[in-house]
Amino acid sequence: METKPSGSPTSLVDQFVMPGDEALDLSTMSNQTIKLGRSLRQDGDVLSVMKAGTFKFSKPNKYWVESSQKRYEPHAGDSVLGIVVDSKADNFLVDIKGPALAFLPVLAFEGGTRRNIPKFEAGTLIYVRVVKANPGMNPELSCTDASGKAAEFGQLKDGYMFESSTGLSRMLLSSPTCPVLDALGKKLSFEIAVGLNGRVWVNATSPSTVIVVANGIMNSEFKSGVQQRGMVEKLLQNLKLST
Amino acid sequence: MEIDRLDGRKANQLRPLACSRNILNRAHGSASWTQGDTKVLVAVYGPKAGTKKNENPEKACIEVIWKPKSGQIGKLEREYEMIVKRTLQSICILNINPNTTTSVIVQVINDDGAVSFTLLPCAINAACAALVDAGIPLKHLAVAICCCLADSGYIILDPTKLEEQSMKAYAYLVFPNSILSVRPEGSLKVQGEPMEHGVITSGTQGAMSVDDYLNCLERGRAATAKMSTVLRRNLQPQIAGDLSKAG
């Protein structure tokens, strides 16, 4: 990172910013409507940063700060992996690694009625969608997509779940497919569910495949594309040697 | 008049600083801060649901636990906990996650000998870095520094334990860090002074005159610019080559 010799930088887009940095001067753009994404807040005439990360901009008018943490901040529309903690009359209480427990209404399933409420015990792993995430309230979840279909949401049986950071989850979900998943997918067959809250679930027919996939993903966080492919090669070689 | 410091530093020179983040596997955020021989490790857990009994449920609550290097926990540790808690409360944005508790655990790894006065500034710096690592929303960061006053009226920064013993009085000061801004320099000032000149926390021990105290403030402010750059450089995450091109 460069230190600016004198004067102020004209734009902090794509730069590393820390809490307190003033990322955008709003007085120079009084005619535009800007969308504030994550970790930015309006402080009078400037947008100031709340979390350390990279300041990003996407056309036409969206600004946000991209950072990677171990905890999750719930955001409407995200797909996450939750663990059921308790079940009440109307809701399941689900832990999604956020500041508060989330509620999953008992009827929020495709074709859900009072007669066929699923029996989720404490400890069940479920793939859900965040419907509402308002500050100060518990987030609300649903096992259907926006149109009411099941769409792969629901309980994840068997397999292995491990925790990651939110940045790694975003990288796994990026398109085009991230290099580590691409390299693993060419040689092995497995099933994977990635939650934006930093949880990843892997399932495959044999345990050694599950372990190789999990290790590959966990080691790929700070590597570039080429390094990821090299690392996957080595893991696959070890797998062949042992079988 | 020049004072010869035992380790050859000049009056305004700080000890070697080192900071690293994300050290602990299970903590949600962690950082360690080393100034010379003084080393402090801070772990942050949270935000977790629920607040303590006497705390305001409309705000986030910060709980600090201070663990000394050795010995039992007594009143001195409670005082440190209170000072760190108040300092962190003033830099966190407390109304973003109401009714949550963030636990900050400060572990003293190494202290220049027995309890020294530079421990608290070191802990505040480390706690600030750990909060950033955990992703707790902050208004700005804090940098803390310790200065002491010799009998001759000379002020030196960042004393070691041996130097402290011969001093008349000492003060630790916490300032906001220097920020990057896209605004021109002129408009950053609040009532004619840049924001970095505000004092978040100040504590003194020993008797010093008002002029000496103001002198300490001046020296402290000058040194915090360097600490801000160290903090900024060390908090940058390891960036993989093509992460920013995804999507």
CSV table of N, CA and C in Angstrom, one decimal, chain B residues 18-98:
chain,number,residue,atom,x,y,z
B,18,ALA,N,5.7,-3.9,17.0
B,18,ALA,CA,5.4,-5.0,16.1
B,18,ALA,C,3.9,-5.3,16.4
B,19,CYS,N,3.2,-5.6,15.4
B,19,CYS,CA,1.7,-5.9,15.6
B,19,CYS,C,1.4,-7.0,14.6
B,20,SER,N,0.7,-8.0,15.1
B,20,SER,CA,0.2,-9.0,14.2
B,20,SER,C,-1.3,-9.4,14.5
B,21,ARG,N,-2.0,-9.8,13.6
B,21,ARG,CA,-3.5,-10.0,13.8
B,21,ARG,C,-3.8,-11.5,13.4
B,22,ASN,N,-5.0,-11.9,13.8
B,22,ASN,CA,-5.5,-13.2,13.5
B,22,ASN,C,-4.6,-14.3,14.0
B,23,ILE,N,-4.2,-14.2,15.2
B,23,ILE,CA,-3.2,-15.2,15.8
B,23,ILE,C,-3.9,-16.4,16.3
B,24,LEU,N,-5.1,-16.2,17.0
B,24,LEU,CA,-5.7,-17.2,17.7
B,24,LEU,C,-6.8,-17.9,16.8
B,25,ASN,N,-6.8,-19.2,16.8
B,25,ASN,CA,-7.7,-19.9,16.0
B,25,ASN,C,-9.2,-19.8,16.3
B,26,ARG,N,-9.5,-19.9,17.6
B,26,ARG,CA,-10.9,-19.9,18.0
B,26,ARG,C,-11.5,-18.6,18.3
B,27,ALA,N,-10.7,-17.6,18.6
B,27,ALA,CA,-11.2,-16.3,18.9
B,27,ALA,C,-11.8,-15.6,17.6
B,28,HIS,N,-12.8,-14.8,17.7
B,28,HIS,CA,-13.3,-14.2,16.5
B,28,HIS,C,-12.4,-13.1,16.0
B,29,GLY,N,-11.6,-12.6,16.9
B,29,GLY,CA,-10.6,-11.6,16.4
B,29,GLY,C,-9.5,-11.6,17.4
B,30,SER,N,-8.3,-11.4,17.0
B,30,SER,CA,-7.2,-11.4,17.9
B,30,SER,C,-6.0,-10.6,17.3
B,31,ALA,N,-5.2,-10.0,18.2
B,31,ALA,CA,-4.1,-9.3,17.8
B,31,ALA,C,-3.1,-9.2,18.9
B,32,SER,N,-1.8,-9.1,18.5
B,32,SER,CA,-0.8,-8.9,19.6
B,32,SER,C,0.0,-7.6,19.2
B,33,TRP,N,0.4,-6.9,20.3
B,33,TRP,CA,1.1,-5.7,20.1
B,33,TRP,C,2.4,-5.7,20.9
B,34,THR,N,3.5,-5.5,20.3
B,34,THR,CA,4.8,-5.5,21.1
B,34,THR,C,5.4,-4.2,21.0
B,35,GLN,N,5.8,-3.6,22.1
B,35,GLN,CA,6.6,-2.4,22.1
B,35,GLN,C,7.9,-2.7,22.9
B,36,GLY,N,9.0,-2.9,22.2
B,36,GLY,CA,10.2,-3.3,23.0
B,36,GLY,C,10.0,-4.6,23.6
B,37,ASP,N,10.0,-4.6,25.0
B,37,ASP,CA,9.9,-5.9,25.7
B,37,ASP,C,8.4,-6.1,26.2
B,38,THR,N,7.6,-5.1,26.1
B,38,THR,CA,6.2,-5.3,26.6
B,38,THR,C,5.4,-5.9,25.5
B,39,LYS,N,4.7,-7.0,25.8
B,39,LYS,CA,3.9,-7.7,24.8
B,39,LYS,C,2.6,-8.0,25.3
B,40,VAL,N,1.5,-7.7,24.6
B,40,VAL,CA,0.2,-8.0,25.1
B,40,VAL,C,-0.6,-8.7,24.0
B,41,LEU,N,-1.4,-9.6,24.3
B,41,LEU,CA,-2.2,-10.4,23.3
B,41,LEU,C,-3.7,-10.2,23.7
B,42,VAL,N,-4.5,-9.8,22.7
B,42,VAL,CA,-5.9,-9.5,23.0
B,42,VAL,C,-6.8,-10.4,22.1
B,43,ALA,N,-7.8,-11.0,22.7
B,43,ALA,CA,-8.7,-11.8,21.9
B,43,ALA,C,-10.1,-11.2,22.1
B,44,VAL,N,-10.9,-11.2,21.0
B,44,VAL,CA,-12.2,-10.6,21.0
B,44,VAL,C,-13.2,-11.7,20.6
B,45,TYR,N,-14.3,-11.8,21.4
B,45,TYR,CA,-15.3,-12.7,21.1
B,45,TYR,C,-16.6,-11.9,20.9
B,46,GLY,N,-17.3,-12.1,19.8
B,46,GLY,CA,-18.6,-11.5,19.7
B,46,GLY,C,-18.9,-10.9,18.4
B,47,PRO,N,-20.0,-10.1,18.2
B,47,PRO,CA,-21.0,-9.9,19.3
B,47,PRO,C,-21.9,-11.1,19.5
B,48,LYS,N,-22.1,-11.3,20.8
B,48,LYS,CA,-23.0,-12.4,21.1
B,48,LYS,C,-24.3,-11.8,21.7
B,49,ALA,N,-25.4,-12.6,21.7
B,49,ALA,CA,-26.7,-12.1,22.1
B,49,ALA,C,-26.7,-11.9,23.6
B,50,GLY,N,-27.4,-10.9,24.0
B,50,GLY,CA,-27.6,-10.7,25.5
B,50,GLY,C,-26.7,-9.7,26.1
B,51,THR,N,-27.2,-8.9,27.0
B,51,THR,CA,-26.3,-8.0,27.8
B,51,THR,C,-26.3,-8.4,29.2
B,52,LYS,N,-25.4,-7.7,30.0
B,52,LYS,CA,-25.4,-8.0,31.4
B,52,LYS,C,-26.5,-7.2,32.1
B,53,LYS,N,-26.7,-7.5,33.4
B,53,LYS,CA,-27.8,-6.9,34.1
B,53,LYS,C,-27.9,-5.4,34.1
B,54,ASN,N,-26.8,-4.8,34.4
B,54,ASN,CA,-26.9,-3.3,34.6
B,54,ASN,C,-26.6,-2.5,33.4
B,55,GLU,N,-26.5,-3.2,32.2
B,55,GLU,CA,-26.1,-2.5,31.0
B,55,GLU,C,-27.4,-2.1,30.3
B,56,ASN,N,-27.3,-1.0,29.5
B,56,ASN,CA,-28.3,-0.5,28.7
B,56,ASN,C,-28.6,-1.5,27.5
B,57,PRO,N,-29.8,-2.1,27.4
B,57,PRO,CA,-30.0,-3.0,26.3
B,57,PRO,C,-30.2,-2.4,25.0
B,58,GLU,N,-30.2,-1.1,24.9
B,58,GLU,CA,-30.3,-0.5,23.6
B,58,GLU,C,-29.0,-0.2,22.9
B,59,LYS,N,-28.0,-0.6,23.6
B,59,LYS,CA,-26.6,-0.4,23.1
B,59,LYS,C,-25.9,-1.7,23.2
B,60,ALA,N,-24.8,-1.8,22.4
B,60,ALA,CA,-24.0,-3.0,22.5
B,60,ALA,C,-23.1,-2.8,23.8
B,61,CYS,N,-22.8,-3.9,24.4
B,61,CYS,CA,-22.0,-3.8,25.6
B,61,CYS,C,-20.6,-4.4,25.4
B,62,ILE,N,-19.6,-3.8,25.9
B,62,ILE,CA,-18.2,-4.3,25.8
B,62,ILE,C,-17.8,-4.8,27.2
B,63,GLU,N,-17.3,-6.0,27.2
B,63,GLU,CA,-16.8,-6.5,28.5
B,63,GLU,C,-15.3,-6.8,28.4
B,64,VAL,N,-14.6,-6.3,29.3
B,64,VAL,CA,-13.1,-6.4,29.2
B,64,VAL,C,-12.6,-7.3,30.4
B,65,ILE,N,-11.8,-8.3,30.1
B,65,ILE,CA,-11.2,-9.1,31.2
B,65,ILE,C,-9.7,-9.0,31.0
B,66,TRP,N,-9.1,-8.6,32.1
B,66,TRP,CA,-7.6,-8.4,32.1
B,66,TRP,C,-7.0,-9.5,32.8
B,67,LYS,N,-6.0,-10.2,32.1
B,67,LYS,CA,-5.3,-11.3,32.7
B,67,LYS,C,-3.9,-10.9,32.9
B,68,PRO,N,-3.4,-10.7,34.1
B,68,PRO,CA,-2.0,-10.3,34.3
B,68,PRO,C,-1.1,-11.5,34.0
B,69,LYS,N,0.2,-11.2,33.8
B,69,LYS,CA,1.2,-12.2,33.5
B,69,LYS,C,1.3,-13.2,34.6
B,70,SER,N,1.3,-12.7,35.9
B,70,SER,CA,1.3,-13.7,37.0
B,70,SER,C,0.7,-13.0,38.2
B,71,GLY,N,0.3,-13.8,39.2
B,71,GLY,CA,-0.3,-13.2,40.3
B,71,GLY,C,-1.8,-13.2,40.3
B,72,GLN,N,-2.4,-12.9,41.4
B,72,GLN,CA,-3.8,-12.9,41.5
B,72,GLN,C,-4.4,-11.7,40.9
B,73,ILE,N,-5.7,-11.8,40.5
B,73,ILE,CA,-6.4,-10.6,40.0
B,73,ILE,C,-6.9,-9.8,41.1
B,74,GLY,N,-6.5,-8.5,41.1
B,74,GLY,CA,-6.9,-7.6,42.2
B,74,GLY,C,-7.5,-6.3,41.7
B,75,LYS,N,-7.4,-5.3,42.5
B,75,LYS,CA,-8.0,-4.0,42.2
B,75,LYS,C,-7.3,-3.3,41.0
B,76,LEU,N,-6.0,-3.5,40.9
B,76,LEU,CA,-5.3,-2.9,39.8
B,76,LEU,C,-5.8,-3.4,38.4
B,77,GLU,N,-6.0,-4.7,38.4
B,77,GLU,CA,-6.6,-5.3,37.1
B,77,GLU,C,-8.0,-4.8,36.9
B,78,ARG,N,-8.8,-4.6,37.9
B,78,ARG,CA,-10.1,-4.1,37.7
B,78,ARG,C,-10.1,-2.7,37.2
B,79,GLU,N,-9.1,-1.9,37.7
B,79,GLU,CA,-8.9,-0.5,37.2
B,79,GLU,C,-8.5,-0.5,35.7
B,80,TYR,N,-7.6,-1.4,35.3
B,80,TYR,CA,-7.2,-1.5,33.9
B,80,TYR,C,-8.4,-1.8,33.1
B,81,GLU,N,-9.2,-2.8,33.6
B,81,GLU,CA,-10.4,-3.2,32.8
B,81,GLU,C,-11.3,-2.1,32.6
B,82,MET,N,-11.5,-1.3,33.6
B,82,MET,CA,-12.5,-0.2,33.4
B,82,MET,C,-11.9,0.9,32.5
B,83,ILE,N,-10.6,1.1,32.5
B,83,ILE,CA,-10.1,2.1,31.6
B,83,ILE,C,-10.1,1.7,30.1
B,84,VAL,N,-9.8,0.4,29.9
B,84,VAL,CA,-9.8,-0.1,28.5
B,84,VAL,C,-11.3,-0.2,28.1
B,85,LYS,N,-12.2,-0.5,29.0
B,85,LYS,CA,-13.6,-0.6,28.6
B,85,LYS,C,-14.1,0.8,28.1
B,86,ARG,N,-13.8,1.8,28.9
B,86,ARG,CA,-14.3,3.1,28.6
B,86,ARG,C,-13.7,3.6,27.3
B,87,THR,N,-12.4,3.3,27.1
B,87,THR,CA,-11.7,3.8,25.9
B,87,THR,C,-12.4,3.1,24.7
B,88,LEU,N,-12.6,1.8,24.8
B,88,LEU,CA,-13.2,1.1,23.6
B,88,LEU,C,-14.6,1.5,23.4
B,89,GLN,N,-15.3,1.8,24.5
B,89,GLN,CA,-16.7,2.2,24.3
B,89,GLN,C,-16.8,3.5,23.5
B,90,SER,N,-15.8,4.4,23.6
B,90,SER,CA,-15.9,5.6,22.9
B,90,SER,C,-15.4,5.5,21.4
B,91,ILE,N,-14.8,4.3,21.0
B,91,ILE,CA,-14.5,4.2,19.6
B,91,ILE,C,-15.4,3.3,18.9
B,92,CYS,N,-16.2,2.5,19.6
B,92,CYS,CA,-17.1,1.6,18.9
B,92,CYS,C,-18.4,2.3,18.7
B,93,ILE,N,-19.1,1.8,17.6
B,93,ILE,CA,-20.4,2.4,17.3
B,93,ILE,C,-21.4,1.5,18.0
B,94,LEU,N,-21.9,2.0,19.1
B,94,LEU,CA,-22.6,1.1,20.0
B,94,LEU,C,-24.1,0.8,19.6
B,95,ASN,N,-24.7,1.6,18.7
B,95,ASN,CA,-26.1,1.4,18.5
B,95,ASN,C,-26.3,0.5,17.2
B,96,ILE,N,-25.2,-0.1,16.7
B,96,ILE,CA,-25.5,-0.9,15.5
B,96,ILE,C,-26.0,-2.3,15.9
B,97,ASN,N,-25.5,-2.9,16.9
B,97,ASN,CA,-26.0,-4.3,17.3
B,97,ASN,C,-26.5,-4.1,18.8
B,98,PRO,N,-27.7,-3.6,19.0
B,98,PRO,CA,-28.1,-3.5,20.4
B,98,PRO,C,-28.3,-4.8,21.0
